[in-house]
């Protein structure tokens, strides 16, 4: 069992001065330093100057096994990154837990599977999720693992509702994944298996943190009701057509409109009906919470469902540990306990956490080990600044200025021991693949950081600046061996919309940090989980035994 009490740090005392923890989402330290590194190309005098102090600046690993992912080929992401930052632990993450459960067959013996298999003989089994091998929200081979398992266990009719990616994988790859899935479904013996509906992940179903419920509503219409403006005889034809757009501008995988696959009779091939089983095949939680509520909650008014089929509904995992949502799931989620938020609340530490909608759950929900509530409400203030609902290259400033103002106010108020903020820009603009917009986003964020650090200094506080994974640090697809940028047929560079494998910077400082507090040198392989003990030290506490060692 974990000892959840915090002991005093031997050198750093707990005082009434604020500790600022600032996360630059998607801000990696990449070895590629050419113009496609948007951070390198941006004006970043503040973060550059931190690098000059080698005793208080370093990088840590933010991808692969360092954050509990199956392999070091897996890029980091905000879920695993914030889980590590908040908990101080390297936890086997959803991606890995599902792999294991499929490998040893345990997934097919658990309650979730038994529950949906009741529908196999006489009803349809539906899968809904992100179709790619990005490994951030889902993975293709896991979908196929479950589809095959269902066929083996007697499923007669399978329908897959696909969300095209182009965000964790390069744009345009949707075509190859759909082709592959159509083939794999056709090859199932004695099972009627088809793709039934779909749409782009940023436009259909995969909203997060209630940024825009209309996204989920579109998905409900297509997947459940079989209604969409676009109807095709096959998903492959559909995806290819929709990517062409209206002729004036192509549409990328992320943003494809919803579509429905219809039969020769022009009727949808796979609406969701009473008695059907529905399995979401994403393991990552943030973008599955809303659709889970739509399927599970009798009482629901985020949009008009029109029809609410009684389904046997499961998530790949349980996505929200506080809400116990969904009630049933295929693989138990990672058990994350003894997180910093809980320990600090027990010690009476007051916390302010803030980001804009797109990253709000990252600094609260993911930070707290996938819990949506507070530990002690009177000690914690969580502020969400509503995000714009546009593609973020159109508004790369996002809400950075508002977050800065909120953070400064919290620091100046003297009410909070810990002030925690996340800037969404480098990640969210990075995901659009728009280099120019991303450069301006990084320039702005650097100037915002200055304001926050200056304010923290003014209050005599201590600060820690870091990131959760790379993204803006590389905006181009590169040749595997030479690392040379890749160009498309039109002579333009091929944008990289995904995260990178780059490590992330960590810097500490502040007027309240004694001169002799510097990074130790014996942790060259440290990862994001080593940061938790570090900020606990800044708050005046020793690093608890269940956490990775502090960098100090
Ligand atoms: C997304 O959900 O936007 C991307 O797949 C991952 O981005 P994040 O891990 O930075 O949220
Ligand atoms: Co991201």
Coordinates of C-alpha atoms and ligand atoms in Angstrom, one line a residue:
X1 CA 0.0 0.0 0.0
X2 CA 1.1 3.5 -0.8
X3 CA 2.0 5.9 2.1
X4 CA 0.0 8.9 1.2
X5 CA 1.5 11.3 3.7
X6 CA 4.0 14.0 2.5
X7 CA 7.1 14.6 4.6
X8 CA 8.9 18.0 4.7
X9 CA 11.8 18.4 2.2
X10 CA 15.2 18.6 3.9
X11 CA 16.2 21.9 2.4
X12 CA 13.2 23.6 0.9
X13 CA 10.7 24.8 3.4
X14 CA 7.0 25.1 2.8
X15 CA 6.2 28.8 2.8
X16 CA 3.3 30.9 1.8
X17 CA 4.9 31.8 -1.6
X18 CA 3.4 30.4 -4.8
X19 CA 4.8 27.6 -6.8
X20 CA 4.0 27.8 -10.5
X21 CA 4.0 24.7 -12.7
X22 CA 3.6 25.7 -16.3
X23 CA 3.0 23.1 -19.1
X24 CA 3.7 24.0 -22.7
X25 CA 1.5 21.4 -24.5
X26 CA 3.4 19.9 -27.4
X27 CA 6.7 21.8 -26.9
X28 CA 9.5 19.3 -27.6
X29 CA 13.3 19.8 -27.6
X30 CA 14.0 18.4 -31.1
X31 CA 17.4 17.7 -32.6
X32 CA 16.1 18.8 -35.9
X33 CA 16.7 22.5 -35.9
X34 CA 15.6 23.7 -39.3
X35 CA 12.8 25.9 -40.4
X36 CA 10.2 23.1 -39.9
X37 CA 10.9 23.2 -36.2
X38 CA 8.3 25.8 -35.3
X39 CA 9.8 26.5 -31.9
X40 CA 13.2 27.0 -33.4
X41 CA 11.7 29.3 -36.0
X42 CA 9.7 31.3 -33.5
X43 CA 11.0 34.2 -31.5
X44 CA 11.5 32.6 -28.1
X45 CA 13.9 34.7 -26.1
X46 CA 12.5 33.6 -22.7
X47 CA 12.7 29.9 -23.1
X48 CA 16.0 30.3 -24.9
X49 CA 17.5 32.1 -22.0
X50 CA 16.4 29.4 -19.6
X51 CA 18.5 26.9 -21.6
X52 CA 21.7 28.9 -20.8
X53 CA 21.5 27.9 -17.2
X54 CA 22.6 24.3 -17.6
X55 CA 22.2 23.6 -13.9
X56 CA 18.5 24.4 -13.9
X57 CA 17.5 23.3 -17.4
X58 CA 17.5 19.9 -18.9
X59 CA 15.3 17.6 -20.9
X60 CA 13.4 14.5 -19.9
X61 CA 11.9 11.6 -21.9
X62 CA 8.2 12.0 -22.8
X63 CA 7.5 9.1 -25.0
X64 CA 7.5 5.3 -25.1
X65 CA 8.3 3.2 -22.1
X66 CA 9.2 6.2 -20.1
X67 CA 5.5 7.1 -19.9
X68 CA 4.1 3.5 -19.8
X69 CA 3.5 3.0 -23.6
X70 CA 4.2 -0.4 -25.2
X71 CA 7.4 0.6 -27.0
X72 CA 9.9 3.4 -27.5
X73 CA 8.5 3.8 -31.0
X74 CA 5.3 5.2 -29.5
X75 CA 5.2 9.0 -29.4
X76 CA 4.0 10.6 -26.2
X77 CA 0.6 12.2 -25.8
X78 CA -1.2 14.4 -23.4
X79 CA -3.1 11.6 -21.6
X80 CA 0.0 9.6 -20.6
X81 CA 2.1 12.7 -20.2
X82 CA -0.2 14.4 -17.8
X83 CA -0.9 11.1 -16.0
X84 CA 2.9 10.9 -15.4
X85 CA 3.3 14.5 -14.5
X86 CA 0.5 14.4 -12.0
X87 CA 1.2 11.0 -10.5
X88 CA 5.0 10.7 -10.5
X89 CA 4.7 7.2 -11.7
X90 CA 5.3 5.2 -14.8
X91 CA 2.0 3.3 -15.3
X92 CA 1.2 0.7 -17.8
X93 CA -1.1 2.7 -20.0
X94 CA -4.3 1.7 -21.8
X95 CA -2.5 0.9 -25.1
X96 CA -0.3 -1.6 -23.3
X97 CA -3.0 -3.1 -21.1
X98 CA -5.2 -3.8 -24.2
X99 CA -2.2 -5.4 -26.0
X100 CA -1.6 -7.7 -23.0
X101 CA -5.3 -8.6 -22.6
X102 CA -5.5 -9.5 -26.3
X103 CA -2.2 -11.4 -26.3
X104 CA -3.1 -13.6 -23.4
X105 CA -6.7 -13.9 -24.3
X106 CA -7.9 -12.5 -21.0
X107 CA -10.0 -9.8 -22.7
X108 CA -12.3 -12.5 -23.9
X109 CA -12.9 -13.9 -20.5
X110 CA -13.8 -10.6 -18.7
X111 CA -17.3 -9.4 -17.9
X112 CA -17.4 -6.7 -20.6
X113 CA -16.9 -9.3 -23.3
X114 CA -19.4 -11.7 -21.8
X115 CA -21.9 -8.9 -21.7
X116 CA -21.7 -7.9 -25.3
X117 CA -21.4 -11.5 -26.5
X118 CA -25.0 -12.1 -25.4
X119 CA -25.9 -10.0 -28.5
X120 CA -23.8 -12.1 -30.9
X121 CA -26.3 -14.8 -32.0
X122 CA -29.3 -12.6 -32.8
X123 CA -28.2 -9.0 -32.9
X124 CA -25.5 -6.8 -34.4
X125 CA -22.2 -5.9 -32.8
X126 CA -21.0 -2.4 -33.5
X127 CA -17.5 -1.0 -33.0
X128 CA -17.0 2.7 -33.0
X129 CA -13.6 4.4 -32.8
X130 CA -10.6 6.0 -34.4
X131 CA -9.3 4.1 -37.4
X132 CA -5.5 4.3 -37.5
X133 CA -2.4 2.9 -36.0
X134 CA -1.6 6.2 -34.2
X135 CA -1.6 4.5 -30.9
X136 CA -2.7 7.6 -29.1
X137 CA -6.4 6.9 -28.9
X138 CA -6.7 3.5 -30.5
X139 CA -4.7 1.0 -32.6
X140 CA -5.9 -0.8 -35.8
X141 CA -4.6 -4.2 -34.7
X142 CA -6.5 -4.0 -31.5
X143 CA -9.8 -3.4 -33.4
X144 CA -9.0 -6.4 -35.6
X145 CA -8.2 -8.5 -32.5
X146 CA -11.6 -7.8 -31.1
X147 CA -13.4 -8.2 -34.5
X148 CA -11.7 -11.6 -34.9
X149 CA -12.5 -12.6 -31.3
X150 CA -16.2 -11.7 -31.9
X151 CA -16.3 -13.8 -35.1
X152 CA -14.8 -16.7 -33.2
X153 CA -17.3 -16.3 -30.4
X154 CA -20.2 -16.5 -32.7
X155 CA -21.0 -12.9 -33.8
X156 CA -23.1 -13.1 -36.9
X157 CA -23.3 -9.4 -37.9
X158 CA -20.6 -6.8 -37.2
X159 CA -20.7 -3.1 -38.2
X160 CA -17.8 -0.8 -37.8
X161 CA -18.3 3.0 -37.5
X162 CA -15.0 4.7 -38.3
X163 CA -13.5 8.0 -37.4
X164 CA -10.7 9.0 -39.8
X165 CA -7.5 10.2 -38.3
X166 CA -4.9 12.3 -40.1
X167 CA -3.8 13.8 -36.8
X168 CA -1.9 11.1 -35.0
X169 CA -0.9 9.8 -38.4
X170 CA -0.2 11.7 -41.6
X171 CA -3.2 13.1 -43.5
X172 CA -4.4 10.9 -46.4
X173 CA -3.7 7.6 -44.6
X174 CA -7.4 7.2 -44.0
X175 CA -7.7 5.7 -47.5
X176 CA -5.3 2.9 -46.7
X177 CA -6.8 2.1 -43.3
X178 CA -10.3 1.9 -44.8
X179 CA -9.0 -0.3 -47.7
X180 CA -7.4 -2.6 -45.1
X181 CA -10.5 -2.7 -42.9
X182 CA -12.8 -3.5 -45.8
X183 CA -10.5 -6.4 -46.7
X184 CA -10.2 -7.7 -43.2
X185 CA -13.9 -7.6 -42.6
X186 CA -14.6 -9.4 -45.9
X187 CA -12.2 -12.1 -45.1
X188 CA -14.2 -13.1 -42.0
X189 CA -15.8 -16.5 -42.6
X190 CA -19.5 -16.7 -42.1
X191 CA -19.9 -13.2 -40.7
X192 CA -21.7 -10.3 -42.3
X193 CA -19.2 -7.6 -41.5
X194 CA -19.1 -4.1 -42.9
X195 CA -18.2 -0.5 -42.3
X196 CA -21.5 1.3 -41.6
X197 CA -20.7 5.0 -41.1
X198 CA -18.0 7.4 -40.3
X199 CA -16.5 10.9 -40.4
X200 CA -13.4 12.9 -39.5
X201 CA -12.3 12.7 -35.9
X202 CA -12.4 16.5 -35.4
X203 CA -15.8 16.9 -36.8
X204 CA -17.6 13.7 -35.8
X205 CA -18.0 12.0 -32.4
X206 CA -14.6 12.6 -30.9
X207 CA -15.2 15.9 -29.1
X208 CA -13.6 16.4 -25.7
X209 CA -14.3 18.3 -22.5
X210 CA -17.7 19.4 -24.0
X211 CA -15.9 21.8 -26.3
X212 CA -18.7 21.3 -28.9
X213 CA -21.4 18.7 -28.4
X214 CA -22.5 19.2 -32.0
X215 CA -19.6 17.0 -33.0
X216 CA -21.0 14.1 -31.0
X217 CA -24.5 14.8 -32.3
X218 CA -23.2 14.4 -35.9
X219 CA -21.7 11.1 -34.9
X220 CA -25.0 9.9 -33.2
X221 CA -26.9 10.8 -36.4
X222 CA -24.5 8.9 -38.6
X223 CA -23.7 5.8 -36.4
X224 CA -27.0 5.3 -34.6
X225 CA -29.7 6.8 -36.8
X226 CA -28.0 6.2 -40.1
X227 CA -28.5 9.8 -41.1
X228 CA -26.0 12.1 -42.9
X229 CA -25.9 14.3 -45.9
X230 CA -23.3 12.0 -47.6
X231 CA -24.3 8.5 -48.5
X232 CA -22.0 6.0 -50.3
X233 CA -22.1 2.4 -51.4
X234 CA -18.8 1.8 -49.7
X235 CA -16.7 3.6 -47.1
X236 CA -13.7 3.6 -49.4
X237 CA -15.5 5.4 -52.1
X238 CA -16.9 7.8 -49.5
X239 CA -13.6 8.7 -47.9
X240 CA -12.0 9.3 -51.3
X241 CA -14.8 11.4 -52.5
X242 CA -15.1 13.4 -49.2
X243 CA -11.4 14.2 -49.3
X244 CA -11.8 16.0 -52.6
X245 CA -14.1 18.5 -50.9
X246 CA -16.3 20.8 -53.0
X247 CA -13.5 21.2 -55.6
X248 CA -12.3 24.6 -54.2
X249 CA -10.4 23.1 -51.3
X250 CA -9.6 19.5 -50.3
X251 CA -10.8 18.3 -46.9
X252 CA -8.3 16.5 -44.7
X253 CA -8.9 13.2 -42.8
X254 CA -9.4 15.0 -39.5
X255 CA -12.3 17.1 -40.9
X256 CA -14.3 14.8 -43.1
X257 CA -18.0 15.3 -42.8
X258 CA -20.2 12.5 -41.5
X259 CA -21.2 9.8 -43.9
X260 CA -23.4 6.7 -44.0
X261 CA -22.8 3.5 -46.0
X262 CA -26.0 2.4 -47.8
X263 CA -27.0 -0.8 -49.5
X264 CA -28.4 -1.3 -53.0
X265 CA -31.8 -0.3 -51.6
X266 CA -30.2 3.0 -50.5
X267 CA -30.9 2.2 -46.8
X268 CA -28.1 2.5 -44.2
X269 CA -26.4 -0.9 -43.8
X270 CA -25.8 -0.5 -40.0
X271 CA -28.0 1.6 -37.8
X272 CA -27.9 0.8 -34.1
X273 CA -31.0 -0.9 -32.8
X274 CA -32.5 -2.2 -29.5
X275 CA -30.6 -5.3 -28.4
X276 CA -27.4 -4.5 -30.4
X277 CA -24.0 -4.5 -28.7
X278 CA -21.9 -1.4 -29.0
X279 CA -18.2 -1.3 -28.2
X280 CA -16.0 1.8 -28.4
X281 CA -12.6 0.7 -29.4
X282 CA -10.5 3.7 -28.3
X283 CA -8.6 3.1 -25.1
X284 CA -7.9 6.8 -24.5
X285 CA -10.6 8.5 -22.5
X286 CA -10.9 12.2 -23.2
X287 CA -12.6 11.9 -26.5
X288 CA -14.8 9.0 -25.6
X289 CA -16.5 10.5 -22.5
X290 CA -19.2 12.4 -24.3
X291 CA -20.3 9.6 -26.7
X292 CA -20.3 7.2 -23.7
X293 CA -22.8 9.5 -22.0
X294 CA -24.9 9.6 -25.1
X295 CA -25.1 5.8 -25.2
X296 CA -25.3 5.1 -21.4
X297 CA -27.4 7.9 -19.8
X298 CA -31.1 7.5 -19.8
X299 CA -31.3 11.1 -18.7
X300 CA -29.4 13.1 -21.3
X301 CA -30.0 16.6 -22.8
X302 CA -26.7 17.6 -24.5
X303 CA -28.6 17.1 -27.8
X304 CA -31.7 15.5 -29.0
X305 CA -30.9 11.8 -29.6
X306 CA -34.3 11.4 -31.4
X307 CA -34.0 7.6 -30.8
X308 CA -32.3 6.0 -27.8
X309 CA -31.7 2.3 -28.5
X310 CA -31.3 0.0 -25.6
X311 CA -27.9 -1.4 -26.3
X312 CA -25.3 -3.5 -24.5
X313 CA -22.7 -0.8 -24.3
X314 CA -19.1 -1.1 -23.4
X315 CA -16.0 1.1 -23.6
X316 CA -12.6 -0.3 -24.4
X317 CA -11.8 0.9 -20.9
X318 CA -13.6 2.7 -18.2
X319 CA -12.9 6.3 -19.2
X320 CA -13.8 8.2 -16.1
X321 CA -13.0 6.7 -12.7
X322 CA -15.1 9.2 -10.8
X323 CA -18.3 8.9 -12.9
X324 CA -17.7 5.1 -13.4
X325 CA -18.3 5.8 -17.1
X326 CA -19.0 3.6 -18.8
X327 CA -20.2 1.1 -16.3
X328 CA -19.0 -1.8 -18.4
X329 CA -15.7 -2.1 -20.3
X330 CA -13.6 -4.6 -22.1
X331 CA -10.3 -4.0 -20.3
X332 CA -9.8 -2.5 -16.9
X333 CA -8.1 0.9 -17.1
X334 CA -4.7 1.7 -15.5
X335 CA -5.0 2.0 -11.7
X336 CA -3.5 5.3 -10.9
X337 CA -3.3 6.0 -7.2
X338 CA -1.4 8.2 -4.8
X339 CA -1.4 11.1 -7.3
X340 CA 0.1 14.4 -6.3
X341 CA -3.2 16.2 -6.2
X342 CA -4.6 13.8 -3.6
X343 CA -1.5 14.0 -1.5
X344 CA -1.3 17.8 -1.6
X345 CA -5.0 18.2 -0.8
X346 CA -4.4 16.0 2.3
X347 CA -1.7 18.4 3.4
X348 CA -4.0 21.4 3.0
X349 CA -2.2 22.8 0.0
X350 CA -4.3 25.2 -2.0
X351 CA -4.2 24.7 -5.8
X352 CA -5.3 26.7 -8.8
X353 CA -5.4 24.9 -12.2
X354 CA -6.2 26.5 -15.4
X355 CA -6.3 25.9 -19.2
X356 CA -8.6 26.5 -22.0
X357 CA -11.3 23.9 -22.9
X358 CA -9.1 21.9 -25.2
X359 CA -6.6 21.2 -22.5
X360 CA -8.7 21.8 -19.4
X361 CA -9.1 18.1 -18.6
X362 CA -5.4 17.6 -19.2
X363 CA -4.4 19.7 -16.2
X364 CA -7.3 18.4 -14.1
X365 CA -8.7 15.1 -15.2
X366 CA -5.5 13.5 -16.6
X367 CA -3.4 15.2 -14.0
X368 CA -5.5 13.6 -11.3
X369 CA -5.3 10.1 -12.7
X370 CA -8.4 10.2 -14.9
X371 CA -10.7 11.5 -12.2
X372 CA -13.1 14.3 -13.1
X373 CA -13.8 15.6 -9.6
X374 CA -11.9 17.5 -6.9
X375 CA -10.0 15.9 -4.0
X376 CA -11.0 18.6 -1.6
X377 CA -13.1 21.2 -3.3
X378 CA -12.5 24.0 -0.8
X379 CA -8.7 23.7 -1.5
X380 CA -8.9 23.5 -5.3
X381 CA -9.9 26.0 -7.9
X382 CA -10.2 24.8 -11.5
X383 CA -10.7 27.4 -14.1
X384 CA -11.7 26.6 -17.7
X385 CA -11.4 29.3 -20.3
X386 CA -13.7 28.4 -23.2
X387 CA -11.8 27.5 -26.4
X388 CA -12.7 28.8 -29.8
X389 CA -14.5 26.3 -32.0
X390 CA -12.5 26.8 -35.2
X391 CA -9.5 25.0 -36.7
X392 CA -6.8 26.5 -34.6
X393 CA -4.5 27.6 -37.4
X394 CA -7.2 30.2 -38.0
X395 CA -6.7 31.5 -34.5
X396 CA -3.3 30.4 -33.3
X397 CA -3.3 32.8 -30.4
X398 CA -6.1 30.6 -29.0
X399 CA -6.6 31.6 -25.3
X400 CA -3.0 32.0 -24.3
X401 CA -3.5 35.6 -23.2
X402 CA -6.5 34.8 -21.1
X403 CA -4.7 31.9 -19.5
X404 CA -1.8 34.2 -18.7
X405 CA -4.1 36.7 -17.1
X406 CA -5.8 34.0 -15.0
X407 CA -2.5 32.6 -13.9
X408 CA -1.1 36.0 -13.0
X409 CA -4.2 36.8 -11.0
X410 CA -3.9 33.5 -9.2
X411 CA -0.2 34.1 -8.4
X412 CA -0.8 37.7 -7.2
X413 CA -3.9 36.7 -5.1
X414 CA -1.7 35.0 -2.5
X415 CA -4.5 32.5 -2.2
X416 CA -2.7 29.6 -3.8
X417 CA 0.3 27.5 -2.9
X418 CA 0.3 25.9 -6.3
X419 CA -0.7 27.5 -9.6
X420 CA -0.8 25.1 -12.5
X421 CA -1.5 26.1 -16.1
X422 CA -1.3 24.5 -19.5
X423 CA -0.9 26.4 -22.8
X424 CA -2.6 24.5 -25.6
X425 CA -1.2 26.4 -28.6
X426 CA 2.0 24.5 -29.6
X427 CA 0.0 21.2 -29.6
X428 CA -3.3 22.3 -31.0
X429 CA -1.8 24.5 -33.8
X430 CA 0.9 21.9 -34.3
X431 CA -1.8 19.3 -35.1
X432 CA -3.2 21.4 -38.0
X433 CA 0.1 21.0 -39.8
X434 CA 0.2 24.8 -40.5
X435 CA 3.8 25.8 -40.0
X436 CA 3.4 29.5 -40.2
X437 CA 0.5 29.5 -37.7
X438 CA 2.5 27.3 -35.4
X439 CA 5.5 29.6 -35.4
X440 CA 3.3 32.5 -34.4
X441 CA 1.7 30.3 -31.7
X442 CA 5.1 29.5 -30.2
X443 CA 6.2 33.1 -30.3
X444 CA 3.1 34.2 -28.4
X445 CA 3.5 31.4 -25.8
X446 CA 7.1 32.3 -25.1
X447 CA 6.0 35.9 -24.3
X448 CA 3.2 34.6 -22.1
X449 CA 5.7 32.5 -20.2
X450 CA 7.7 35.6 -19.5
X451 CA 4.7 37.3 -17.9
X452 CA 4.0 34.3 -15.7
X453 CA 7.6 33.8 -14.6
X454 CA 8.0 37.5 -13.8
X455 CA 4.9 37.6 -11.8
X456 CA 6.0 34.5 -9.9
X457 CA 9.4 36.1 -9.2
X458 CA 7.7 39.3 -8.0
X459 CA 5.8 37.2 -5.4
X460 CA 9.0 35.6 -4.3
X461 CA 7.8 32.2 -5.6
X462 CA 9.4 29.2 -7.3
X463 CA 8.5 27.9 -10.8
X464 CA 8.9 24.8 -12.9
X465 CA 8.4 25.0 -16.7
X466 CA 8.0 21.9 -18.8
X467 CA 5.9 20.2 -21.5
X468 CA 4.0 17.0 -21.9
X469 CA 5.3 15.8 -25.3
X470 CA 6.7 17.1 -28.6
X471 CA 4.7 18.4 -31.5
X472 CA 5.5 22.0 -32.6
X473 CA 9.2 21.0 -32.7
X474 CA 8.7 19.2 -36.0
X475 CA 6.1 20.1 -38.6
X476 CA 7.3 18.1 -41.5
X477 CA 7.3 14.4 -42.4
X478 CA 10.9 13.2 -42.8
X479 CA 12.7 10.5 -44.6
X480 CA 13.4 7.7 -42.2
X481 CA 17.2 7.4 -42.6
X482 CA 18.3 10.8 -43.7
X483 CA 15.8 12.9 -41.7
X484 CA 15.3 15.0 -44.8
X485 CA 12.0 16.9 -45.1
X486 CA 9.6 15.2 -47.5
X487 CA 7.9 17.1 -50.3
X488 CA 4.5 16.4 -51.9
X489 CA 3.7 16.3 -55.7
X490 CA 2.7 20.0 -55.5
X491 CA 6.2 20.9 -54.4
X492 CA 4.9 21.8 -50.9
X493 CA 6.3 20.1 -47.8
X494 CA 4.3 17.2 -46.4
X495 CA 3.0 18.4 -43.0
X496 CA 3.5 16.4 -39.9
X497 CA 0.4 16.7 -37.8
X498 CA 1.3 14.3 -35.1
X499 CA 3.3 14.5 -31.9
X500 CA 7.0 13.8 -32.0
X501 CA 9.3 11.5 -30.1
X502 CA 11.4 14.4 -28.8
X503 CA 12.2 14.8 -25.2
X504 CA 10.8 17.9 -23.4
X505 CA 12.6 20.7 -21.5
X506 CA 12.3 21.2 -17.8
X507 CA 13.4 24.4 -16.2
X508 CA 13.3 25.5 -12.6
X509 CA 13.9 28.8 -11.0
X510 CA 12.2 31.7 -9.2
X511 CA 13.2 34.4 -6.7
X512 CA 12.2 32.1 -3.9
X513 CA 14.5 29.2 -5.0
X514 CA 17.8 29.1 -3.1
X515 CA 20.9 29.4 -5.4
X516 CA 22.2 25.9 -4.4
X517 CA 19.0 24.1 -5.7
X518 CA 20.1 22.6 -9.0
X519 CA 19.4 19.5 -11.0
X520 CA 21.2 16.4 -10.0
X521 CA 23.3 14.8 -12.7
X522 CA 22.8 11.1 -12.0
X523 CA 19.4 10.8 -13.7
X524 CA 20.2 11.0 -17.5
X525 CA 17.3 8.8 -18.4
X526 CA 14.7 10.6 -16.4
X527 CA 11.2 11.0 -17.8
X528 CA 8.1 13.0 -17.1
X529 CA 7.3 11.1 -14.0
X530 CA 10.5 12.5 -12.4
X531 CA 8.9 16.0 -12.5
X532 CA 6.3 15.3 -9.9
X533 CA 8.8 14.8 -7.1
X534 CA 10.6 17.9 -8.3
X535 CA 7.6 20.3 -8.0
X536 CA 6.6 18.6 -4.7
X537 CA 10.1 19.6 -3.5
X538 CA 9.5 23.2 -4.7
X539 CA 6.4 23.1 -2.6
X540 CA 8.5 22.1 0.4
X541 CA 7.8 18.3 0.5
X542 CA 10.1 15.4 0.1
X543 CA 9.4 13.0 -2.8
X544 CA 7.3 10.2 -1.6
X545 CA 8.6 6.6 -2.0
X546 CA 6.1 5.5 -4.6
X547 CA 7.1 8.3 -7.0
X548 CA 10.1 8.5 -9.4
X549 CA 13.0 10.4 -7.9
X550 CA 13.1 14.2 -8.0
X551 CA 15.4 15.8 -10.5
X552 CA 16.7 18.0 -7.8
Ligands
LIG1 C1 -5.8 14.7 -29.9 O1 -6.6 14.0 -29.3 O2 -6.0 15.9 -30.1 C2 -4.5 14.0 -30.4 O3 -4.8 12.7 -30.8 C3 -3.5 13.9 -29.3 O4 -3.3 15.2 -28.7 P1 -3.0 15.4 -27.2 O5 -2.5 14.1 -26.7 O6 -2.0 16.5 -27.1 O7 -4.3 15.8 -26.5
LIG2 CO1 -1.6 16.7 -29.1

